[in-house]
Coordinates of C-alpha atoms and ligand atoms in Angstrom, one line a residue:
M1 CA -3.8 -3.4 -28.8
R2 CA -0.8 -3.2 -26.4
E3 CA 0.2 -6.5 -24.9
I4 CA 1.7 -7.0 -21.4
Q5 CA 3.8 -10.1 -20.9
H6 CA 5.7 -11.6 -18.0
F7 CA 9.2 -10.5 -17.1
I8 CA 11.1 -13.7 -16.3
N9 CA 14.9 -14.2 -16.2
G10 CA 15.6 -10.9 -17.8
Q11 CA 13.2 -11.4 -20.8
F12 CA 9.6 -10.5 -21.6
V13 CA 7.9 -13.8 -22.3
P14 CA 4.3 -14.8 -23.2
S15 CA 2.1 -17.2 -21.2
A16 CA 2.4 -20.9 -22.1
S17 CA -1.4 -21.0 -22.3
S18 CA -3.6 -18.7 -24.4
K19 CA -5.1 -17.2 -21.3
R20 CA -5.4 -13.4 -21.4
F21 CA -7.3 -10.7 -19.4
D22 CA -8.2 -7.1 -20.2
N23 CA -6.5 -4.1 -18.6
I24 CA -9.2 -1.4 -18.3
N25 CA -8.8 2.3 -17.8
P26 CA -11.3 2.9 -14.9
A27 CA -11.8 6.6 -16.0
T28 CA -13.2 5.7 -19.4
G29 CA -14.1 2.0 -19.2
Q30 CA -11.9 1.4 -22.3
I31 CA -9.7 -1.6 -22.7
I32 CA -6.1 -0.3 -22.9
A33 CA -4.1 -3.5 -23.0
T34 CA -4.4 -7.3 -23.1
V35 CA -2.4 -9.0 -20.3
H36 CA -1.0 -12.5 -20.4
E37 CA -2.3 -14.5 -17.5
G38 CA 0.3 -16.5 -15.7
G39 CA -0.3 -19.6 -13.7
V40 CA 1.6 -22.6 -12.3
A41 CA 3.9 -22.8 -15.4
E42 CA 5.0 -19.2 -15.5
I43 CA 5.4 -19.0 -11.7
D44 CA 7.6 -22.1 -11.8
L45 CA 9.8 -20.6 -14.5
A46 CA 10.1 -17.3 -12.6
V47 CA 10.9 -19.1 -9.3
K48 CA 13.5 -21.3 -11.0
A49 CA 15.1 -18.1 -12.5
A50 CA 15.0 -16.4 -9.1
K51 CA 16.5 -19.4 -7.4
A52 CA 19.3 -19.7 -9.9
A53 CA 20.1 -16.0 -9.6
L54 CA 20.6 -16.4 -5.9
T55 CA 23.8 -18.3 -6.6
G56 CA 24.9 -16.3 -9.7
P57 CA 26.6 -13.0 -10.1
W58 CA 24.1 -11.3 -7.8
A59 CA 25.4 -13.4 -4.9
S60 CA 29.1 -12.5 -5.5
I61 CA 29.0 -8.8 -6.0
S62 CA 30.0 -6.6 -3.1
L63 CA 27.5 -4.8 -0.9
D64 CA 28.6 -1.5 -2.5
E65 CA 28.1 -2.7 -6.0
R66 CA 24.7 -4.1 -5.1
M67 CA 23.6 -0.8 -3.6
A68 CA 25.0 1.1 -6.6
L69 CA 22.9 -1.1 -8.9
L70 CA 19.8 -0.3 -6.9
R71 CA 20.6 3.4 -7.1
R72 CA 20.7 3.0 -10.9
V73 CA 17.3 1.4 -10.7
A74 CA 16.0 4.5 -8.8
E75 CA 17.5 6.7 -11.5
G76 CA 16.0 4.5 -14.2
I77 CA 12.5 5.1 -12.7
Q78 CA 13.2 8.8 -12.6
A79 CA 14.3 8.8 -16.2
R80 CA 11.0 7.0 -17.2
A81 CA 8.9 9.0 -14.8
A82 CA 6.5 10.1 -17.5
D83 CA 5.8 6.5 -18.6
F84 CA 5.3 5.4 -15.0
V85 CA 2.9 8.3 -14.3
E86 CA 0.9 7.5 -17.4
A87 CA 0.7 3.8 -16.5
E88 CA -0.4 4.5 -13.0
V89 CA -3.1 7.0 -14.1
T90 CA -4.5 4.9 -16.9
D91 CA -4.4 1.6 -14.9
N92 CA -5.6 3.0 -11.6
G93 CA -7.6 6.1 -12.3
M94 CA -5.6 8.2 -9.8
A95 CA -5.1 11.9 -10.5
V96 CA -2.0 12.7 -12.5
H97 CA -1.0 15.2 -9.9
L98 CA -0.9 12.4 -7.2
A99 CA 0.9 10.0 -9.5
S100 CA 3.6 12.5 -10.4
H101 CA 4.1 14.0 -6.9
V102 CA 3.6 11.0 -4.7
N103 CA 3.4 7.6 -6.3
V104 CA 6.2 7.6 -8.9
P105 CA 8.7 9.7 -6.8
R106 CA 8.2 7.2 -4.0
G107 CA 8.9 4.3 -6.4
S108 CA 12.4 5.7 -6.9
A109 CA 12.8 6.9 -3.3
N110 CA 12.1 3.4 -2.0
F111 CA 15.2 2.1 -3.9
I112 CA 17.4 5.0 -2.7
Q113 CA 16.3 4.6 0.9
F114 CA 17.0 0.9 1.3
A115 CA 20.2 1.0 -0.8
E116 CA 21.5 3.6 1.8
H117 CA 20.0 2.2 5.0
F118 CA 21.1 -1.4 4.7
K119 CA 24.7 -0.4 4.2
Y120 CA 25.1 0.7 7.7
V121 CA 23.4 -2.0 9.7
S122 CA 25.5 -4.3 11.9
T123 CA 24.7 -7.6 13.7
E124 CA 25.0 -8.6 17.3
C125 CA 28.1 -10.0 19.1
W126 CA 27.9 -11.5 22.6
E127 CA 31.0 -12.4 24.6
M128 CA 30.6 -15.1 27.2
E129 CA 33.2 -16.8 29.4
G130 CA 35.4 -18.8 27.1
A131 CA 33.4 -18.2 23.9
I132 CA 32.1 -15.6 21.6
N133 CA 28.9 -15.4 19.6
Y134 CA 28.4 -13.4 16.5
A135 CA 25.5 -13.2 14.1
L136 CA 25.6 -13.2 10.3
R137 CA 22.7 -11.9 8.2
R138 CA 21.9 -13.8 5.0
P139 CA 19.2 -13.1 2.4
L140 CA 15.9 -14.9 2.9
G141 CA 16.1 -16.4 -0.6
V142 CA 13.4 -16.2 -3.2
V143 CA 10.8 -13.6 -2.1
G144 CA 7.2 -13.7 -3.5
I145 CA 5.7 -10.2 -3.6
I146 CA 1.9 -9.9 -4.0
S147 CA 0.8 -6.3 -4.4
P148 CA -2.5 -4.4 -4.7
W149 CA -3.9 -1.8 -7.2
N150 CA -4.2 1.3 -5.1
F151 CA -0.6 2.6 -5.3
P152 CA 0.8 0.1 -7.7
L153 CA 4.4 1.3 -8.1
L154 CA 4.8 2.7 -4.6
L155 CA 3.6 -0.4 -2.9
M156 CA 5.4 -2.9 -5.1
T157 CA 8.8 -1.1 -4.8
W158 CA 8.2 -0.7 -1.0
K159 CA 8.9 -4.4 -1.0
V160 CA 11.0 -5.0 -4.1
A161 CA 13.6 -2.5 -3.0
P162 CA 14.4 -3.8 0.5
A163 CA 14.2 -7.4 -0.7
L164 CA 16.9 -6.7 -3.3
A165 CA 18.9 -4.5 -1.0
A166 CA 19.1 -7.4 1.4
G167 CA 20.4 -9.7 -1.4
N168 CA 17.3 -11.6 -2.3
T169 CA 15.7 -12.3 -5.6
V170 CA 12.0 -11.6 -6.2
V171 CA 9.0 -12.8 -8.1
V172 CA 6.3 -10.1 -8.1
K173 CA 2.6 -10.8 -8.8
P174 CA 1.1 -7.3 -9.3
S175 CA -2.6 -6.7 -9.1
E176 CA -4.5 -7.8 -12.2
E177 CA -6.1 -4.3 -12.1
T178 CA -2.8 -2.5 -12.5
P179 CA -0.3 -4.7 -14.4
T180 CA 1.7 -2.0 -16.2
S181 CA 4.2 -0.6 -13.7
A182 CA 5.6 -4.1 -12.9
A183 CA 6.2 -4.6 -16.6
L184 CA 7.8 -1.1 -16.9
L185 CA 10.1 -1.9 -13.9
G186 CA 11.2 -4.9 -15.9
E187 CA 12.2 -2.6 -18.8
V188 CA 14.1 -0.5 -16.3
V189 CA 16.0 -3.3 -14.6
K190 CA 16.7 -5.3 -17.8
D191 CA 20.0 -3.6 -18.4
I192 CA 20.9 -3.1 -14.8
L193 CA 20.3 -6.2 -12.7
P194 CA 21.4 -9.8 -13.6
P195 CA 18.7 -11.9 -15.1
G196 CA 16.4 -13.6 -12.6
V197 CA 16.9 -11.1 -9.8
Y198 CA 13.6 -9.3 -10.6
N199 CA 10.8 -11.3 -12.1
A200 CA 7.1 -10.2 -12.6
V201 CA 4.4 -12.7 -13.4
Q202 CA 1.0 -11.2 -14.4
G203 CA -2.2 -12.9 -13.4
L204 CA -5.1 -13.0 -11.0
G205 CA -5.2 -14.3 -7.4
P206 CA -7.0 -17.6 -6.6
D207 CA -6.3 -20.4 -9.1
S208 CA -3.9 -18.2 -11.0
A209 CA -0.5 -16.6 -10.6
G210 CA -1.2 -15.4 -7.0
S211 CA -2.0 -18.8 -5.5
A212 CA 0.7 -20.5 -7.6
L213 CA 3.3 -18.2 -6.1
T214 CA 2.0 -18.8 -2.6
E215 CA 2.1 -22.5 -3.1
H216 CA 5.5 -22.8 -4.8
P217 CA 7.9 -24.9 -2.6
D218 CA 11.0 -22.8 -3.6
V219 CA 9.5 -19.5 -2.5
D220 CA 11.1 -18.7 0.9
G221 CA 8.8 -15.9 2.0
I222 CA 5.7 -14.0 0.9
T223 CA 5.2 -10.4 1.5
F224 CA 1.6 -9.3 0.7
T225 CA -0.3 -6.1 0.6
G226 CA -4.1 -6.3 0.1
E227 CA -7.4 -7.2 1.7
T228 CA -7.6 -8.9 5.1
T229 CA -9.6 -11.8 3.6
T230 CA -6.9 -12.4 0.9
G231 CA -4.2 -12.3 3.6
K232 CA -6.1 -15.1 5.4
A233 CA -6.3 -17.2 2.2
I234 CA -2.6 -16.7 1.5
M235 CA -1.7 -17.6 5.1
R236 CA -3.6 -20.9 4.8
T237 CA -1.9 -21.8 1.5
A238 CA 1.5 -20.7 2.7
A239 CA 1.2 -22.8 5.9
D240 CA 2.0 -26.0 3.9
G241 CA 5.4 -24.6 2.9
L242 CA 5.9 -22.9 6.3
K243 CA 6.8 -19.7 4.6
K244 CA 7.9 -16.5 6.3
L245 CA 5.1 -14.0 5.9
S246 CA 4.7 -10.2 6.1
F247 CA 1.1 -8.8 5.7
E248 CA 0.0 -5.2 5.2
L249 CA -3.8 -5.5 5.2
G250 CA -7.0 -3.4 5.4
G251 CA -7.9 -0.6 7.8
K252 CA -10.9 1.3 9.2
N253 CA -8.8 4.2 10.5
P254 CA -10.1 6.7 13.1
N255 CA -9.3 10.4 13.0
I256 CA -9.7 11.9 16.5
I257 CA -10.2 15.7 16.6
F258 CA -10.2 17.5 19.9
A259 CA -11.8 21.0 20.3
D260 CA -8.4 22.6 20.9
A261 CA -7.0 21.5 17.5
D262 CA -6.0 24.0 14.9
L263 CA -9.3 23.6 13.0
D264 CA -8.3 25.1 9.6
E265 CA -5.1 23.0 9.4
C266 CA -7.1 20.0 10.6
V267 CA -9.8 20.4 8.0
T268 CA -7.2 20.9 5.2
T269 CA -5.4 17.7 6.2
T270 CA -8.6 15.7 6.9
L271 CA -9.8 16.6 3.4
R272 CA -6.7 14.8 2.1
S273 CA -6.9 11.9 4.6
S274 CA -10.5 11.4 3.5
F275 CA -10.3 11.7 -0.3
A276 CA -6.7 11.3 -1.5
N277 CA -6.6 8.7 -4.3
Q278 CA -10.4 8.6 -4.2
G279 CA -10.2 7.3 -0.6
E280 CA -8.4 4.3 -1.9
V281 CA -5.5 4.6 0.5
C282 CA -5.3 2.0 3.3
L283 CA -4.3 4.8 5.7
C284 CA -7.3 7.0 4.9
G285 CA -9.3 8.1 8.0
S286 CA -12.8 6.8 7.4
R287 CA -14.2 7.2 10.9
I288 CA -13.9 10.8 12.0
Y289 CA -14.6 11.5 15.7
V290 CA -15.0 15.2 16.6
E291 CA -15.3 16.7 20.1
R292 CA -18.9 17.9 20.5
P293 CA -18.2 21.7 20.9
I294 CA -16.7 21.9 17.4
F295 CA -18.7 19.1 15.8
D296 CA -21.1 21.3 13.7
T297 CA -18.4 23.7 12.7
F298 CA -16.1 20.9 11.7
V299 CA -18.7 19.2 9.6
E300 CA -19.7 22.5 7.9
K301 CA -16.0 23.3 7.1
L302 CA -15.2 19.8 5.8
V303 CA -18.3 19.7 3.6
H304 CA -17.6 23.2 2.3
A305 CA -14.0 22.1 1.5
A306 CA -15.2 18.9 -0.2
R307 CA -17.6 20.9 -2.3
T308 CA -15.3 23.6 -3.3
Q309 CA -11.7 22.2 -3.2
V310 CA -12.2 18.6 -4.5
K311 CA -12.3 18.5 -8.3
V312 CA -13.5 15.2 -9.5
G313 CA -12.7 14.6 -13.2
D314 CA -10.4 13.3 -15.9
P315 CA -7.4 11.9 -14.0
M316 CA -5.1 13.1 -16.8
D317 CA -6.1 16.7 -16.2
P318 CA -3.5 18.4 -13.9
E319 CA -6.3 20.3 -12.2
T320 CA -8.1 17.1 -11.1
T321 CA -7.8 16.2 -7.4
M322 CA -9.9 13.1 -7.4
G323 CA -10.0 10.6 -10.3
A324 CA -11.9 7.4 -10.9
L325 CA -12.4 4.5 -8.5
I326 CA -10.5 1.4 -9.6
S327 CA -13.4 -0.3 -11.4
R328 CA -17.2 -0.4 -12.0
A329 CA -17.3 -3.4 -9.7
H330 CA -15.6 -1.5 -6.9
F331 CA -17.9 1.5 -7.5
D332 CA -20.9 -0.9 -7.0
R333 CA -19.3 -2.2 -3.8
V334 CA -18.9 1.3 -2.4
Q335 CA -22.5 2.1 -3.5
G336 CA -23.6 -0.9 -1.5
F337 CA -22.0 0.6 1.6
L338 CA -23.7 3.9 0.9
D339 CA -27.1 2.1 0.6
S340 CA -26.5 0.3 3.9
A341 CA -25.6 3.6 5.5
K342 CA -28.8 5.2 4.2
A343 CA -30.8 2.2 5.6
D344 CA -29.0 2.8 8.9
G345 CA -30.2 6.4 9.1
A346 CA -27.1 8.3 7.9
T347 CA -27.4 11.9 6.9
F348 CA -25.5 12.7 3.7
H349 CA -24.0 16.2 3.8
C350 CA -22.4 15.9 0.3
G351 CA -21.7 13.3 -2.3
G352 CA -23.2 9.8 -2.4
K353 CA -23.5 9.9 -6.2
R354 CA -21.7 10.2 -9.5
P355 CA -20.8 13.8 -10.4
A356 CA -23.4 15.1 -12.9
D357 CA -21.1 17.3 -15.0
L358 CA -18.4 15.0 -16.2
P359 CA -17.4 15.2 -19.9
A360 CA -18.8 12.5 -22.3
H361 CA -15.5 10.7 -22.7
L362 CA -15.7 9.7 -19.0
D363 CA -19.2 8.2 -19.4
G364 CA -17.9 4.7 -18.8
G365 CA -15.8 5.7 -15.7
A366 CA -16.3 4.8 -12.1
F367 CA -16.6 8.3 -10.5
L368 CA -18.0 9.2 -7.1
E369 CA -18.3 12.6 -5.4
P370 CA -16.5 13.0 -2.1
T371 CA -19.1 11.9 0.5
V372 CA -19.5 13.1 4.1
M373 CA -22.0 11.3 6.3
T374 CA -23.1 11.8 9.9
G375 CA -25.6 9.9 12.2
L376 CA -24.2 6.4 12.1
G377 CA -24.0 4.2 15.2
K378 CA -20.8 2.4 16.0
A379 CA -22.2 -1.0 15.0
C380 CA -23.4 0.0 11.5
T381 CA -21.8 -1.8 8.5
A382 CA -20.4 1.4 7.1
Q383 CA -18.7 2.2 10.5
Q384 CA -17.2 -1.3 10.8
Q385 CA -16.2 -2.4 7.3
E386 CA -13.5 -1.0 5.1
I387 CA -15.2 0.9 2.3
F388 CA -12.0 1.9 0.4
G389 CA -13.7 4.8 -1.4
P390 CA -14.2 8.6 -0.9
V391 CA -16.6 8.2 2.0
V392 CA -16.2 9.3 5.6
S393 CA -18.5 9.2 8.6
V394 CA -18.3 11.9 11.2
T395 CA -19.4 11.2 14.8
P396 CA -19.3 13.5 17.9
F397 CA -17.7 12.5 21.2
D398 CA -17.6 14.0 24.7
S399 CA -14.6 12.6 26.5
E400 CA -11.1 11.2 25.9
E401 CA -12.1 7.9 27.4
E402 CA -15.2 7.6 25.2
V403 CA -13.3 8.4 22.0
I404 CA -10.5 5.9 22.7
G405 CA -13.2 3.3 23.1
L406 CA -14.9 4.2 19.9
A407 CA -11.6 4.4 17.9
N408 CA -10.5 0.9 19.2
D409 CA -13.9 -0.6 18.5
T410 CA -12.9 -2.3 15.3
R411 CA -11.3 -5.5 14.2
Y412 CA -8.7 -3.4 12.3
G413 CA -5.7 -1.6 13.7
L414 CA -3.7 0.0 10.8
S415 CA -3.5 3.8 11.4
A416 CA -5.0 6.7 13.3
T417 CA -4.7 10.5 13.6
V418 CA -5.0 12.6 16.7
W419 CA -5.6 16.3 16.5
S420 CA -5.0 18.5 19.5
S421 CA -2.8 21.4 20.6
D422 CA -2.4 19.7 24.0
L423 CA 0.6 17.5 23.3
S424 CA 0.3 15.7 26.6
R425 CA -3.1 14.6 25.7
A426 CA -2.0 13.7 22.2
H427 CA 0.8 11.4 23.6
R428 CA -1.6 9.9 26.1
V429 CA -4.3 9.1 23.5
A430 CA -1.7 7.9 20.9
A431 CA -0.3 5.4 23.4
R432 CA -3.7 3.8 24.0
L433 CA -4.9 3.6 20.3
E434 CA -4.8 0.1 18.8
A435 CA -3.0 1.0 15.6
G436 CA 0.4 0.4 14.1
V437 CA 0.9 3.9 12.7
I438 CA -0.4 7.0 14.5
W439 CA -0.1 10.6 13.3
V440 CA -0.4 13.6 15.6
N441 CA -1.6 16.8 13.9
T442 CA -0.7 15.4 10.5
W443 CA -1.3 12.5 8.1
F444 CA 0.7 10.2 5.9
L445 CA 4.0 11.9 6.8
R446 CA 6.4 9.1 6.1
D447 CA 9.9 8.5 7.4
L448 CA 10.9 5.3 5.6
R449 CA 13.2 4.3 8.5
S450 CA 10.2 3.9 10.8
P451 CA 8.2 0.8 11.5
F452 CA 5.1 0.5 9.2
G453 CA 2.3 -2.1 9.6
G454 CA -0.9 -2.9 11.3
L455 CA -2.3 -4.5 14.5
K456 CA -5.2 -6.9 14.7
N457 CA -6.7 -7.7 11.3
S458 CA -4.6 -5.0 9.6
G459 CA -1.5 -7.0 9.3
I460 CA 1.4 -9.2 10.5
G461 CA 4.9 -7.9 11.0
R462 CA 6.4 -4.5 10.3
E463 CA 8.4 -3.2 7.3
G464 CA 10.4 0.0 7.0
G465 CA 14.0 0.6 8.0
I466 CA 15.6 -2.1 10.0
H467 CA 12.2 -3.9 10.2
S468 CA 12.4 -4.6 6.5
L469 CA 15.8 -6.0 6.9
E470 CA 14.5 -8.3 9.6
F471 CA 11.9 -9.7 7.3
Y472 CA 14.1 -10.0 4.2
T473 CA 17.0 -11.7 5.9
E474 CA 17.7 -14.6 8.2
L475 CA 20.1 -14.3 11.1
K476 CA 22.4 -17.1 12.1
N477 CA 24.4 -17.2 15.3
I478 CA 27.9 -18.5 15.3
C479 CA 29.3 -19.6 18.7
V480 CA 33.1 -20.0 18.8
K481 CA 34.8 -21.6 21.8
L482 CA 38.0 -19.8 22.5
Ligands
NAD501 P1 -6.7 -7.9 -2.9 O1 -6.5 -8.6 -1.6 O2 -8.0 -8.1 -3.6 O3 -5.6 -8.2 -3.9 C1 -4.2 -7.9 -3.6 C2 -3.4 -8.9 -4.4 O4 -3.6 -10.2 -4.0 C3 -3.6 -8.9 -5.9 O5 -2.4 -9.0 -6.6 C4 -4.5 -10.1 -6.1 O6 -4.4 -10.7 -7.4 C5 -3.8 -11.0 -5.1 N1 -4.7 -12.2 -4.6 C6 -6.0 -12.2 -4.5 N2 -6.4 -13.4 -4.0 C7 -5.3 -14.1 -3.9 C8 -5.0 -15.5 -3.4 N3 -6.0 -16.3 -3.0 N4 -3.7 -15.9 -3.4 C9 -2.7 -15.1 -3.8 N5 -2.9 -13.8 -4.2 C10 -4.2 -13.4 -4.3 O7 -6.5 -6.3 -2.5 P2 -6.7 -5.1 -3.5 O8 -8.2 -4.9 -3.7 O9 -5.8 -5.2 -4.6 O10 -6.2 -3.9 -2.5 C11 -7.0 -3.2 -1.7 C12 -6.8 -3.7 -0.2 O11 -5.5 -3.6 0.1 C13 -7.6 -2.9 0.8 O12 -8.1 -3.7 1.8 C14 -6.5 -2.0 1.4 O13 -6.7 -1.6 2.7 C15 -5.3 -3.0 1.4 N6 -4.1 -2.2 1.5 C16 -3.3 -2.3 2.6 C17 -2.2 -1.6 2.8 C18 -1.3 -1.6 4.0 O14 -0.2 -1.1 4.0 N7 -1.8 -2.1 5.1 C19 -1.7 -0.8 1.7 C20 -2.5 -0.8 0.5 C21 -3.6 -1.5 0.4
6OD502 O1 4.1 4.7 2.6 C1 4.2 3.5 2.6 O2 5.3 2.9 2.7 C2 3.0 2.6 2.5 N1 3.2 1.3 2.6 C3 1.8 3.2 2.3 C4 0.6 2.4 2.2 C5 -0.4 3.0 1.6 C6 -1.7 2.3 1.5 O3 -2.5 2.5 0.7

């Protein structure tokens, strides 16, 4: 059985305790690795290494050298792309096509982006009578990165790359569901970065590596992606150490489709925004609002596309477009939402069950058909809570005012899409939506220089471009009397 250890101070090391947990392939239900569970002792070792590295060679190399090292990390990921793809598919259950076209390339692109961008950012200077102020940017210090399972490499490197580009050192706690990519990144950086700059401690959340990292007094900031309830728990724990925080949390994202939208393009993209990565993308649109004149046609087209274009199956098959949900436990949670929707009177146009025709080797896997529902009122559980599965609910609307109200009627505020060929209306609606990221006539089109994050219960702060630099550094003002 393959073993996954911690990567601390440039070395793979076992846990001090005998605690281990299983890494399960969600498509087969098979155990694929045993993982060392870290806790207070391993986090302390990693934080000590990260703190020491802050004053070692990492601190004294030039900006150009640091960025060159990060570009080598990007190349290292590309060189090991096949290993990363396999790890992401077998840990997460995502389709190999998605892993190799989105997740793993973004793992390397994140390093290239921040290695480039941060080279050209300046600080402020203010002249006053008889004095001059200028600001210096310094690394935040030791950054704790707690990441989720849904895009393991993409989301971990989305934080590791800017943190390192800004001169910090990091301790990563990857999701217990998807431990492999953080270990593989250790293999990549081992011969590139000085020891202690990148550390990864495996483990669970509460009473394990996650809470130990949040509690550690020498961690200067925590950047977290995951559920809103976990964010609240981390915030409470981090309050004692007054740590700087950045949170990317859950969503219940609206897609707003006006009757003048290019319907075929809209359906094609909505199919993706509904079912990509089994609907396990924080940005997936789960509440679809369609202007009444095209409501029936839209539902018919989306259901037809879901039935004919989504191929649920073995994630390793390049033809598969939808793989397995992350675990049986998550499948049961999603099923609970489907049951509540049924009880609330939803009509199921497709899906709602495990596909009948899967091969025998996937018997233990957590598969669900793409599911389209209508008929849910705005207060229903399935309309208000994040399902995080391949399930969407479609609702008609009659006016711009009404749909803005419906879209904003949620405690979340992560993303939204607006579909219309009337650009004035699209701008007007986008400006009034309570969401951090809004796409017009597209979805998940990313420019890594732009601000990314959520409003309300979907997050705190923004990352991306200069906003990442803001989080991963501290500014100090120097005032010189002339
Ligand atoms: P999760 O909150 O269950 O776990 C995320 C990470 O937090 C894991 O590494 C976990 O071990 C750790 N953790 C759990 N409890 C902890 C605690 N008390 N202290 C410290 N660490 C703890 O989330 P998940 O199930 O892995 O991911 C799915 C969620 O993530 C969804 O809600 C999704 O919307 C959200 N998400 C948000 C974004 C975004 O950009 N806003 C991106 C991806 C995922
Ligand atoms: O594209 C990104 O940078 C990003 N953070 C995506 C988040 C996807 C959520 O599942």
